[in-house]
PDB file of C-alpha atoms in Angstrom:
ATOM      1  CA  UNK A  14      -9.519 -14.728   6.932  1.00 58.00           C
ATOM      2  CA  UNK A  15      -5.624 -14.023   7.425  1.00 62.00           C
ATOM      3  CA  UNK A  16      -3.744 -15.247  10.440  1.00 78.00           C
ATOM      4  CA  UNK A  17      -1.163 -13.218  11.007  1.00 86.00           C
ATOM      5  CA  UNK A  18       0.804 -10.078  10.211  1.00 90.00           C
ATOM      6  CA  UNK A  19       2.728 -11.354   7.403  1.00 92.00           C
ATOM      7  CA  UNK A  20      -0.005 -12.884   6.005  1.00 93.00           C
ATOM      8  CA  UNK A  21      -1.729  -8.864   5.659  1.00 94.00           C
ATOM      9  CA  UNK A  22       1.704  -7.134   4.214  1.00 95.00           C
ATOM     10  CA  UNK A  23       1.900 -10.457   2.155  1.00 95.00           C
ATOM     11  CA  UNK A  24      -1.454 -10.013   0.167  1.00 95.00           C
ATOM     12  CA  UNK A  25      -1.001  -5.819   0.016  1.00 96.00           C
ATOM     13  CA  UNK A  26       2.981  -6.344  -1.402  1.00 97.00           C
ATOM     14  CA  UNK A  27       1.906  -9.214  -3.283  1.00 96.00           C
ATOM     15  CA  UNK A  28      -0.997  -7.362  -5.505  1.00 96.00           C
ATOM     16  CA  UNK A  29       1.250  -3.944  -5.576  1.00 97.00           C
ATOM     17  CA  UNK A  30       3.905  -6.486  -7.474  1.00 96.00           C
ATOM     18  CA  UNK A  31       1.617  -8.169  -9.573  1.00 96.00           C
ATOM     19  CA  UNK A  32       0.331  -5.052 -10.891  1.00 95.00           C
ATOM     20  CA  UNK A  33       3.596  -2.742 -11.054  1.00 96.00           C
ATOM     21  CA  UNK A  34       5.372  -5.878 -13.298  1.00 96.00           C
ATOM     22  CA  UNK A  35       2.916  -5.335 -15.765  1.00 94.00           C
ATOM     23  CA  UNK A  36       3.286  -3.319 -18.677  1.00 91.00           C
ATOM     24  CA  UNK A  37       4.243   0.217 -18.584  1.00 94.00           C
ATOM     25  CA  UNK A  38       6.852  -1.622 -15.217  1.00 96.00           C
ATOM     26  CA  UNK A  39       7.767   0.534 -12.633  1.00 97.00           C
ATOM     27  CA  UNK A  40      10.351  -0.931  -9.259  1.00 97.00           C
ATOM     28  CA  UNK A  41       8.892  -0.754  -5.919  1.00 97.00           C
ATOM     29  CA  UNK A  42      11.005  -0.261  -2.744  1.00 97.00           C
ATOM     30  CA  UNK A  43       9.360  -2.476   0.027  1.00 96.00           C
ATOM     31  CA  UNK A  44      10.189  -1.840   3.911  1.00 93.00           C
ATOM     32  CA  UNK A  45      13.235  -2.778   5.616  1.00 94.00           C
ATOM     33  CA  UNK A  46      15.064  -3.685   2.009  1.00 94.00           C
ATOM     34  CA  UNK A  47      17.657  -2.637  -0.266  1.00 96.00           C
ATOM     35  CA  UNK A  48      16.466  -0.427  -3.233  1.00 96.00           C
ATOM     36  CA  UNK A  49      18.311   2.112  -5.760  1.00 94.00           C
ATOM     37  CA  UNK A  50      16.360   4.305  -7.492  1.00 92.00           C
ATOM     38  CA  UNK A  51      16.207   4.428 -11.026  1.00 92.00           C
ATOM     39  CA  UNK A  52      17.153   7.516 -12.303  1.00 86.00           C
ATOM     40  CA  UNK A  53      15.182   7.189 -15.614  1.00 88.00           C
ATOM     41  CA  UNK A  54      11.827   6.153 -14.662  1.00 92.00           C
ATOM     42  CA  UNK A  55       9.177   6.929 -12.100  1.00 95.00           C
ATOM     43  CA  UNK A  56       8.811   4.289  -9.027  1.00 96.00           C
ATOM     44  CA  UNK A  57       7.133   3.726  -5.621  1.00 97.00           C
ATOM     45  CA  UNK A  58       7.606   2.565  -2.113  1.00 96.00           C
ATOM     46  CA  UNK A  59       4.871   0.873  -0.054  1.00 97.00           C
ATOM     47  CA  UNK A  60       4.778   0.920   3.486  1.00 97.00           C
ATOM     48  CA  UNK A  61       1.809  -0.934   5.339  1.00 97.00           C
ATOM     49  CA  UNK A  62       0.924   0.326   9.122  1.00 96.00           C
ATOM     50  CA  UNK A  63      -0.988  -1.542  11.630  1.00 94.00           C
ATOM     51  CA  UNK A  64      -3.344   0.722  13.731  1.00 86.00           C
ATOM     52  CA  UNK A  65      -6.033  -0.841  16.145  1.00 76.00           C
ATOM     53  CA  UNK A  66      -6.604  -4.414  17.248  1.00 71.00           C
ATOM     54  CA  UNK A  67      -9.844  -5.326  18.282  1.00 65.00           C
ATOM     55  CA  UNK A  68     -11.853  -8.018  19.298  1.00 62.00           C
ATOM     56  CA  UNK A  69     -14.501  -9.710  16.780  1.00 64.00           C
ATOM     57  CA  UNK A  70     -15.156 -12.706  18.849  1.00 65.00           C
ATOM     58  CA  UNK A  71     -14.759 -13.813  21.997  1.00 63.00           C
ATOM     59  CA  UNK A  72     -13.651 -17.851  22.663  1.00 64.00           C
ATOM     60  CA  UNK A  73     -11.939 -18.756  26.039  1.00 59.00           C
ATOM     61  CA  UNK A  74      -9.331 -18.568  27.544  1.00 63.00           C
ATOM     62  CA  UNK A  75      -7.002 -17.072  24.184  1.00 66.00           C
ATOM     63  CA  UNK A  76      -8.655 -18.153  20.735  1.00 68.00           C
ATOM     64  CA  UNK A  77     -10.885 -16.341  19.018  1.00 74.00           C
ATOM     65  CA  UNK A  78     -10.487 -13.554  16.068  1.00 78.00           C
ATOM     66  CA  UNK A  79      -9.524  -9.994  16.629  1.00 83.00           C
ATOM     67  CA  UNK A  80     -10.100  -7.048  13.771  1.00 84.00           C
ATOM     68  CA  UNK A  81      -6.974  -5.641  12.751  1.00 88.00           C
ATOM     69  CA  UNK A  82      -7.189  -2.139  11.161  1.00 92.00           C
ATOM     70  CA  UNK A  83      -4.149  -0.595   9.251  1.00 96.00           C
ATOM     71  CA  UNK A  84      -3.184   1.863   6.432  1.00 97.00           C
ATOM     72  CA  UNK A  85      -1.473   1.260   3.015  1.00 98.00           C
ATOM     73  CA  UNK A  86       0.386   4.095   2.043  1.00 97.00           C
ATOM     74  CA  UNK A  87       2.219   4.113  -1.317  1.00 97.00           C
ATOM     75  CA  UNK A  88       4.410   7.100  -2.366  1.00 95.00           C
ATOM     76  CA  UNK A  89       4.770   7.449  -6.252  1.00 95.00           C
ATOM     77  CA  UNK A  90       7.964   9.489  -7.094  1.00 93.00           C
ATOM     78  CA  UNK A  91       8.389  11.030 -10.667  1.00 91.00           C
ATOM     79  CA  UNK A  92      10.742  13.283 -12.476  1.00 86.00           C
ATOM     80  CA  UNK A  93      10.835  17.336 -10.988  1.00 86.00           C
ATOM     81  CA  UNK A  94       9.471  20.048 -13.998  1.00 86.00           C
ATOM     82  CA  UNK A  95       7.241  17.415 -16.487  1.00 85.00           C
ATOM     83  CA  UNK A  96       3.618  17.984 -14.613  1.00 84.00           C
ATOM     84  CA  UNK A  97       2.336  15.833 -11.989  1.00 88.00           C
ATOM     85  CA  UNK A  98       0.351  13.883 -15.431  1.00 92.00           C
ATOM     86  CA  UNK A  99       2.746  10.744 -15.548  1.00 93.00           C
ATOM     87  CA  UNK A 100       2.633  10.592 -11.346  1.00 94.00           C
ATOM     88  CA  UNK A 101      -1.166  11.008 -11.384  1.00 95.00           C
ATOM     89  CA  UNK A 102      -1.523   7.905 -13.566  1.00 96.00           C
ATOM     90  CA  UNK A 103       0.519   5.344 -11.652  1.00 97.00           C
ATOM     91  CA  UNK A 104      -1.723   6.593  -8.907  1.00 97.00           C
ATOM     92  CA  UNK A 105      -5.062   6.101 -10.709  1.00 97.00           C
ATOM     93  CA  UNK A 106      -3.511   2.508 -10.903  1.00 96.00           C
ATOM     94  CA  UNK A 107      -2.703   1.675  -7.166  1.00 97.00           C
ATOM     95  CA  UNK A 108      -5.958   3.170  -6.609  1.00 97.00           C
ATOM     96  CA  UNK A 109      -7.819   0.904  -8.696  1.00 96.00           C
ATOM     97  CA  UNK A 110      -5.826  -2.119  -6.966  1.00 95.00           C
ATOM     98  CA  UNK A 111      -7.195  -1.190  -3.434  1.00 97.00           C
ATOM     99  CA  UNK A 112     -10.184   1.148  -3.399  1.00 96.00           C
ATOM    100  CA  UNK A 113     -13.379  -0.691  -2.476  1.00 97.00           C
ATOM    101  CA  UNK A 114     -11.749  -4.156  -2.915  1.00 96.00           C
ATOM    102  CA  UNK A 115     -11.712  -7.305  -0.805  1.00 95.00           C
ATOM    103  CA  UNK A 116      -8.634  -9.468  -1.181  1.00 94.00           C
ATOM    104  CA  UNK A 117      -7.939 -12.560   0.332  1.00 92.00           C
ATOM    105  CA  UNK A 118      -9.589 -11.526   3.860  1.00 89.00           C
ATOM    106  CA  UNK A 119      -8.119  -8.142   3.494  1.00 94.00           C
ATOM    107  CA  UNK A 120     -11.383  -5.618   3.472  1.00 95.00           C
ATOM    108  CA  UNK A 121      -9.726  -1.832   1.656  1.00 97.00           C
ATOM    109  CA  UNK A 122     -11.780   0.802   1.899  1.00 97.00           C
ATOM    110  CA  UNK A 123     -12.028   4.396  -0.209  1.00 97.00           C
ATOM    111  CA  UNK A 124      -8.419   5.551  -1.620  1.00 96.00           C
ATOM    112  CA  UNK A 125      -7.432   8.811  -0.409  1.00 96.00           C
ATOM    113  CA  UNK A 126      -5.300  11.187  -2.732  1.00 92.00           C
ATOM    114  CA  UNK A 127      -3.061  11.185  -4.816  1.00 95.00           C
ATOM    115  CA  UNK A 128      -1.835  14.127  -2.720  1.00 93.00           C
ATOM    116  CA  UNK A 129       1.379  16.124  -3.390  1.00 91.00           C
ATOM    117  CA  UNK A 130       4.178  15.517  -0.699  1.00 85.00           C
ATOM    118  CA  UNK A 131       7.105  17.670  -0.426  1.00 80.00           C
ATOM    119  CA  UNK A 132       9.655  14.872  -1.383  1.00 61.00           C
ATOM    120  CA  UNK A 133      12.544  14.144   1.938  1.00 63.00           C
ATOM    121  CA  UNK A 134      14.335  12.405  -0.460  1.00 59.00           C
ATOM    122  CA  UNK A 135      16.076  15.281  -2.781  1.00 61.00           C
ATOM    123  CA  UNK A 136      14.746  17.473  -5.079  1.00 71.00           C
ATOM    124  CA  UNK A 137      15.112  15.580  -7.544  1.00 78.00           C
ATOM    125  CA  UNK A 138      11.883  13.798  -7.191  1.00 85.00           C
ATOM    126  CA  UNK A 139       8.080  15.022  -7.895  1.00 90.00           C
ATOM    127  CA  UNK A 140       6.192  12.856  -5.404  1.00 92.00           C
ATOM    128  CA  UNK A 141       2.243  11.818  -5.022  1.00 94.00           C
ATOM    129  CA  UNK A 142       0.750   9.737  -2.095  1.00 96.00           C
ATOM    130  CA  UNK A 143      -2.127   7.792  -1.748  1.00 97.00           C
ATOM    131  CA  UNK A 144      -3.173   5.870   1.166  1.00 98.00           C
ATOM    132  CA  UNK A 145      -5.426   3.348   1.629  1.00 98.00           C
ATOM    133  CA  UNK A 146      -7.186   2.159   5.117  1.00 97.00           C
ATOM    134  CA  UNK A 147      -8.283  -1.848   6.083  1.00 96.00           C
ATOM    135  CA  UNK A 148      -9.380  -4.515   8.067  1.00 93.00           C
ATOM    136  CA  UNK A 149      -8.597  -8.187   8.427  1.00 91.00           C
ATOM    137  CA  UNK A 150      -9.587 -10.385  10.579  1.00 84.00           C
ATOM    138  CA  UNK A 151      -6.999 -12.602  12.674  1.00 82.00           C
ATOM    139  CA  UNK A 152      -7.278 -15.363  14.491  1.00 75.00           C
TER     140      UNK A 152
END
């Protein structure tokens, strides 16, 4: 079981990091810090949205555990005009992080996508989505 909010977008950055360090690398932009693009290489931002609070048990007057539901969404951005192949593939592999797993409290269900977004950015980028929806339990 997790405690608190950080402790969530802790174990969901955490894994992303672990896994995009390893070999073929790629950067990932995180929420709320500073990040340059690369301009030679495919990357990825990860944003992680809390939805619903609920509670799971009930222990007077303000203890207890509540469900917290959310959404991991993680936008893969690749070079415009060479196939959506490369993109596709870093997908497959924040797919296989998430989809189905339990991590340190943190219960992911089915991956959805990788789904084509029309890129805000510029462009300059070919971008892919997939999103990812959990639970953890707080106390």
């Amino acid at each position: 079981m997790t405690s608190t909010y950080n402790d969530v977008r802790a174990v969901i950055e955490g894994r992303l990091a672990t896994e995009m360090a390893s070999s073929p690398a790629y950067q990932v932009a995180y929420a709320n810090t500073a990040f340059t693009p690369p301009t030679d290489a495919p990357w990825l931002s990860v944003q992680v949205n809390f939805g619903d609070n609920a509670y799971y048990t009930l222990q007077a007057p303000a203890t207890g555990t509540n469900r917290q539901s959310g959404v991991v969404v993680v936008d893969i951005f690749g070079d415009v005009g060479i196939g959506a192949a490369s993109a596709f593939t870093i997908a497959e592999r924040v797919k296989d992080l998430f989809d189905r797993k339990t991590v340190s409290g943190v219960i992911f269900d089915a991956a959805s996508g990788p789904n084509q977004i029309a890129s805000g950015l510029s462009d300059s980028f070919f971008q892919v989505q997939v999103s990812v929806s959990f639970d953890a339990y707080l106390s």
